[in-house]
PDB file of C-alpha atoms in Angstrom:
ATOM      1  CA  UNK A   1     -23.499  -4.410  -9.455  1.00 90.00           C
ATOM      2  CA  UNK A   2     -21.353  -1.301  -9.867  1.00 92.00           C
ATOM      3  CA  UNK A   3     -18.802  -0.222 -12.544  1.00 94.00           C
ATOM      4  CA  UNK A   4     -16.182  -1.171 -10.307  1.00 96.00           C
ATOM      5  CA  UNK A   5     -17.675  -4.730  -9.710  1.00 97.00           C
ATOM      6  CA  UNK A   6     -17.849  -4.930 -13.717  1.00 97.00           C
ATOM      7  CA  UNK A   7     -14.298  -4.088 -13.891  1.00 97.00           C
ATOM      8  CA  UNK A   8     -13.155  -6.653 -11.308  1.00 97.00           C
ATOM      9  CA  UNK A   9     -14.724  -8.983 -12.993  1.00 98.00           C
ATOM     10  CA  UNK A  10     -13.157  -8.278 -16.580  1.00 98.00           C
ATOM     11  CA  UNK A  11      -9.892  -8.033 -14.912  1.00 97.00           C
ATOM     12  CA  UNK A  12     -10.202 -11.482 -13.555  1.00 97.00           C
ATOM     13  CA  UNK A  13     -10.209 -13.343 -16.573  1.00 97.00           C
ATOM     14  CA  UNK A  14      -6.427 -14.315 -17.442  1.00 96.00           C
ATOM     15  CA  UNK A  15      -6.443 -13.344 -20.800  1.00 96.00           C
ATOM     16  CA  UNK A  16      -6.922  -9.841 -19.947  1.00 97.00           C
ATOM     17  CA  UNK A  17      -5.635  -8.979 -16.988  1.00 96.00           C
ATOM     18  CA  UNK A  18      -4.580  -5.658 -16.386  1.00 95.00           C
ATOM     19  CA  UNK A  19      -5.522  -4.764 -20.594  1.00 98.00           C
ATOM     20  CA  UNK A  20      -9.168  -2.939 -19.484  1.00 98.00           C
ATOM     21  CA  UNK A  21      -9.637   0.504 -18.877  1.00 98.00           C
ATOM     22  CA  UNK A  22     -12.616   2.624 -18.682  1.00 98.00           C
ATOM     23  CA  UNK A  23     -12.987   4.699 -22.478  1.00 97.00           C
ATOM     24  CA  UNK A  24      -9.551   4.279 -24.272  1.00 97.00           C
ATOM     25  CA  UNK A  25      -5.748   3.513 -22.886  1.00 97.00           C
ATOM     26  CA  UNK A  26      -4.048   6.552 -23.042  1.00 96.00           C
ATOM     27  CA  UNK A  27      -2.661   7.630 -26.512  1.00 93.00           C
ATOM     28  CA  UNK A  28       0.014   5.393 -27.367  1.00 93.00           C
ATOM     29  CA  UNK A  29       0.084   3.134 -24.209  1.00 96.00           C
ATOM     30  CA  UNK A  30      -2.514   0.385 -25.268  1.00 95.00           C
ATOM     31  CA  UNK A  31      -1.747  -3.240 -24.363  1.00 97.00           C
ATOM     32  CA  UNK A  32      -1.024  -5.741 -27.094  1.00 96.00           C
ATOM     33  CA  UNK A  33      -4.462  -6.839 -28.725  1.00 97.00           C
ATOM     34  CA  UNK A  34      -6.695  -8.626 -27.517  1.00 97.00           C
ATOM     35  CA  UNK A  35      -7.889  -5.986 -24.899  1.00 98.00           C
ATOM     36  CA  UNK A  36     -11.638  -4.677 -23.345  1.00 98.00           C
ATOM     37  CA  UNK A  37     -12.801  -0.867 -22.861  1.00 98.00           C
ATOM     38  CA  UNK A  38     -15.871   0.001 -21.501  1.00 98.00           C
ATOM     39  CA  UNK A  39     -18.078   2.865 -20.898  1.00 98.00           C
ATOM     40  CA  UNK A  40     -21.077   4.392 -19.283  1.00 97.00           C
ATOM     41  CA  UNK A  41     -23.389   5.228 -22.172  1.00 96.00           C
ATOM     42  CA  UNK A  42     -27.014   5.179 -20.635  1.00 95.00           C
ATOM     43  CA  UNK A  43     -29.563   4.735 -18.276  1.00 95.00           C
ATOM     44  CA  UNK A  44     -32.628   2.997 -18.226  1.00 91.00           C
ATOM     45  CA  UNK A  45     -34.037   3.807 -14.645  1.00 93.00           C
ATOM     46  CA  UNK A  46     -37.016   2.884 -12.497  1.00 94.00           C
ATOM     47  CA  UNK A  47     -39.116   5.665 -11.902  1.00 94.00           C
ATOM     48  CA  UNK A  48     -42.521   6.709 -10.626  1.00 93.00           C
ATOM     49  CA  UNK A  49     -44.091   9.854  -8.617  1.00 94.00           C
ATOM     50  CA  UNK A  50     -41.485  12.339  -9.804  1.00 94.00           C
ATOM     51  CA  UNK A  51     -38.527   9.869  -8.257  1.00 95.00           C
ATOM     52  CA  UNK A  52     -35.826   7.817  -9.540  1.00 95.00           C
ATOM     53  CA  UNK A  53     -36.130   4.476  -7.508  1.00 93.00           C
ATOM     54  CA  UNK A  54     -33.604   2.356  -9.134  1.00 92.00           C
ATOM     55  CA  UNK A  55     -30.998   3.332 -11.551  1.00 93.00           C
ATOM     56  CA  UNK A  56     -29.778   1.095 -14.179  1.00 94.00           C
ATOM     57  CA  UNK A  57     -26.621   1.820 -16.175  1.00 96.00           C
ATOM     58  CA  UNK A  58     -26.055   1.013 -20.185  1.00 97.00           C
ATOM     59  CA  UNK A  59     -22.650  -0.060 -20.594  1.00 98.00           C
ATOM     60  CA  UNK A  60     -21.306  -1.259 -23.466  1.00 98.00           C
ATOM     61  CA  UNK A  61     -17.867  -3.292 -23.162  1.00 98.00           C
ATOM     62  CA  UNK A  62     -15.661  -3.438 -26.214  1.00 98.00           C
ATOM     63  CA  UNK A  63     -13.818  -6.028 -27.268  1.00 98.00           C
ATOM     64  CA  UNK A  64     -10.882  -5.251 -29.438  1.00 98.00           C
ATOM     65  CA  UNK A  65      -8.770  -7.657 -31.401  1.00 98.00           C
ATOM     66  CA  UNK A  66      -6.605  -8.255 -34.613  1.00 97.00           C
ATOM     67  CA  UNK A  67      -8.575 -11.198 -35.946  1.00 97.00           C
ATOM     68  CA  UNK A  68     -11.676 -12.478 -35.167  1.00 97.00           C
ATOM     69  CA  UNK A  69     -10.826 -14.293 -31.669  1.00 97.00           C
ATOM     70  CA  UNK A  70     -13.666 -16.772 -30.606  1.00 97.00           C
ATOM     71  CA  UNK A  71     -11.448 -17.953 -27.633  1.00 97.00           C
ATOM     72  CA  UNK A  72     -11.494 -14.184 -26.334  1.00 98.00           C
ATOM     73  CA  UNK A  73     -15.077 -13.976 -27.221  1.00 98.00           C
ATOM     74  CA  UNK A  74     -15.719 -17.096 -25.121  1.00 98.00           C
ATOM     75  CA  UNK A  75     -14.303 -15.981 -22.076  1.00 98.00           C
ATOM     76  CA  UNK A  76     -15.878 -12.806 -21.686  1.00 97.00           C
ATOM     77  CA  UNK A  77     -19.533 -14.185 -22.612  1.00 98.00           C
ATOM     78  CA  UNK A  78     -18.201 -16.849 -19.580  1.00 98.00           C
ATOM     79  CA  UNK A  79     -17.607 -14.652 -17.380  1.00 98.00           C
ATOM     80  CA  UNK A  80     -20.848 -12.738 -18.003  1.00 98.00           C
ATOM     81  CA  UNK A  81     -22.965 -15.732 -17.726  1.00 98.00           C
ATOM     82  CA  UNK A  82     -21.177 -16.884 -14.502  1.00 98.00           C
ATOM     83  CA  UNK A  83     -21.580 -13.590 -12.975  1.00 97.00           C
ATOM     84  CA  UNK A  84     -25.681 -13.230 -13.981  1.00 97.00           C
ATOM     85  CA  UNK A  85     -25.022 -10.404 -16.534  1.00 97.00           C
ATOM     86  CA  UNK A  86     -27.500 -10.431 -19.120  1.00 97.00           C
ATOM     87  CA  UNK A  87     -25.432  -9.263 -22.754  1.00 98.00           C
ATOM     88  CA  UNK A  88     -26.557  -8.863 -26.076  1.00 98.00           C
ATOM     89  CA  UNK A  89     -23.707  -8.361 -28.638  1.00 98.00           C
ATOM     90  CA  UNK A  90     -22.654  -6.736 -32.054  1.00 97.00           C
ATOM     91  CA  UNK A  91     -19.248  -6.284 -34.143  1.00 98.00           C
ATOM     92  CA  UNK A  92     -17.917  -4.440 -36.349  1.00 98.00           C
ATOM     93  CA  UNK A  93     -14.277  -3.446 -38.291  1.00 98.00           C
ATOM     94  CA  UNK A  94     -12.650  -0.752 -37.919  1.00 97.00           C
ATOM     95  CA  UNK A  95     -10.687  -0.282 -41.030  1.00 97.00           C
ATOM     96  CA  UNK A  96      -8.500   2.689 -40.219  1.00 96.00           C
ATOM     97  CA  UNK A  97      -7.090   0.602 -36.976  1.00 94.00           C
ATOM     98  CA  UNK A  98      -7.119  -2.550 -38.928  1.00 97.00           C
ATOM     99  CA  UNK A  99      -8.954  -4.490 -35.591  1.00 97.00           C
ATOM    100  CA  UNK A 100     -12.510  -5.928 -34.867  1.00 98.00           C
ATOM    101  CA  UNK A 101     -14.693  -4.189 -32.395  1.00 98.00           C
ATOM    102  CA  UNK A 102     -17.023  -6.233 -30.389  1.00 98.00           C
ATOM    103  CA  UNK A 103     -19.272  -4.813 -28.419  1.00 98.00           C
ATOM    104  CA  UNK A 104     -21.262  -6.391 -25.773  1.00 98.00           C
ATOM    105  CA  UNK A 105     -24.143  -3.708 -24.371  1.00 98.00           C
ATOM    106  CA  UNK A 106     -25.674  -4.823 -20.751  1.00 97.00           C
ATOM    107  CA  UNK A 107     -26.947  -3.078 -17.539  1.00 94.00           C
ATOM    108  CA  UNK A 108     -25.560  -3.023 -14.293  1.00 92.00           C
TER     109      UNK A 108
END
């Protein structure tokens, strides 16, 4: 799986189609809430004899709403499990924004 399969995926699921972007909407052109960004943030890759054999990429996908939104929760962990995307997942408020940040880390 690529970052471009992950983002086809997120795309697909109705409530938040066409509100995902890699890193951050442009300033002042974010979608209504709820909507996903996520990023390249590591990799964890399979190596041996001075060679990279495999690469896997840490991506963390970020759920933002207004209020805590188990529906929107529930489809994304959906369409991870559908898709064979193993997740593990942590939130958090931001209080200057006034929104919840959940963010699911996994490897594609």
């Amino acid at each position: 799986m690529t970052l471009s399969d992950l983002y086809t995926i997120l795309n697909s699921i109705t409530m938040f189609k066409d509100k995902v972007t890699y890193r951050a909407f442009p300033e002042g052109h974010a979608p209504k809430l709820p909507y996903i960004c996520y990023l390249a943030t590591q990799t964890n890759n399979v190596k041996a004899d001075n060679k990279v054999y495999y690469v896997i990429q840490g991506v963390d996908v970020e759920l933002y709403t207004r209020e805590k939104d188990l529906a929107a929760e529930a489809a994304l962990e959906s369409a991870f499990n559908n898709n064979d995307i193993v997740w593990e997942k942590y939130e958090d408020y931001i209080e200057d924004d006034k929104v919840y940040q959940i963010t699911y880390e996994l490897e594609v």
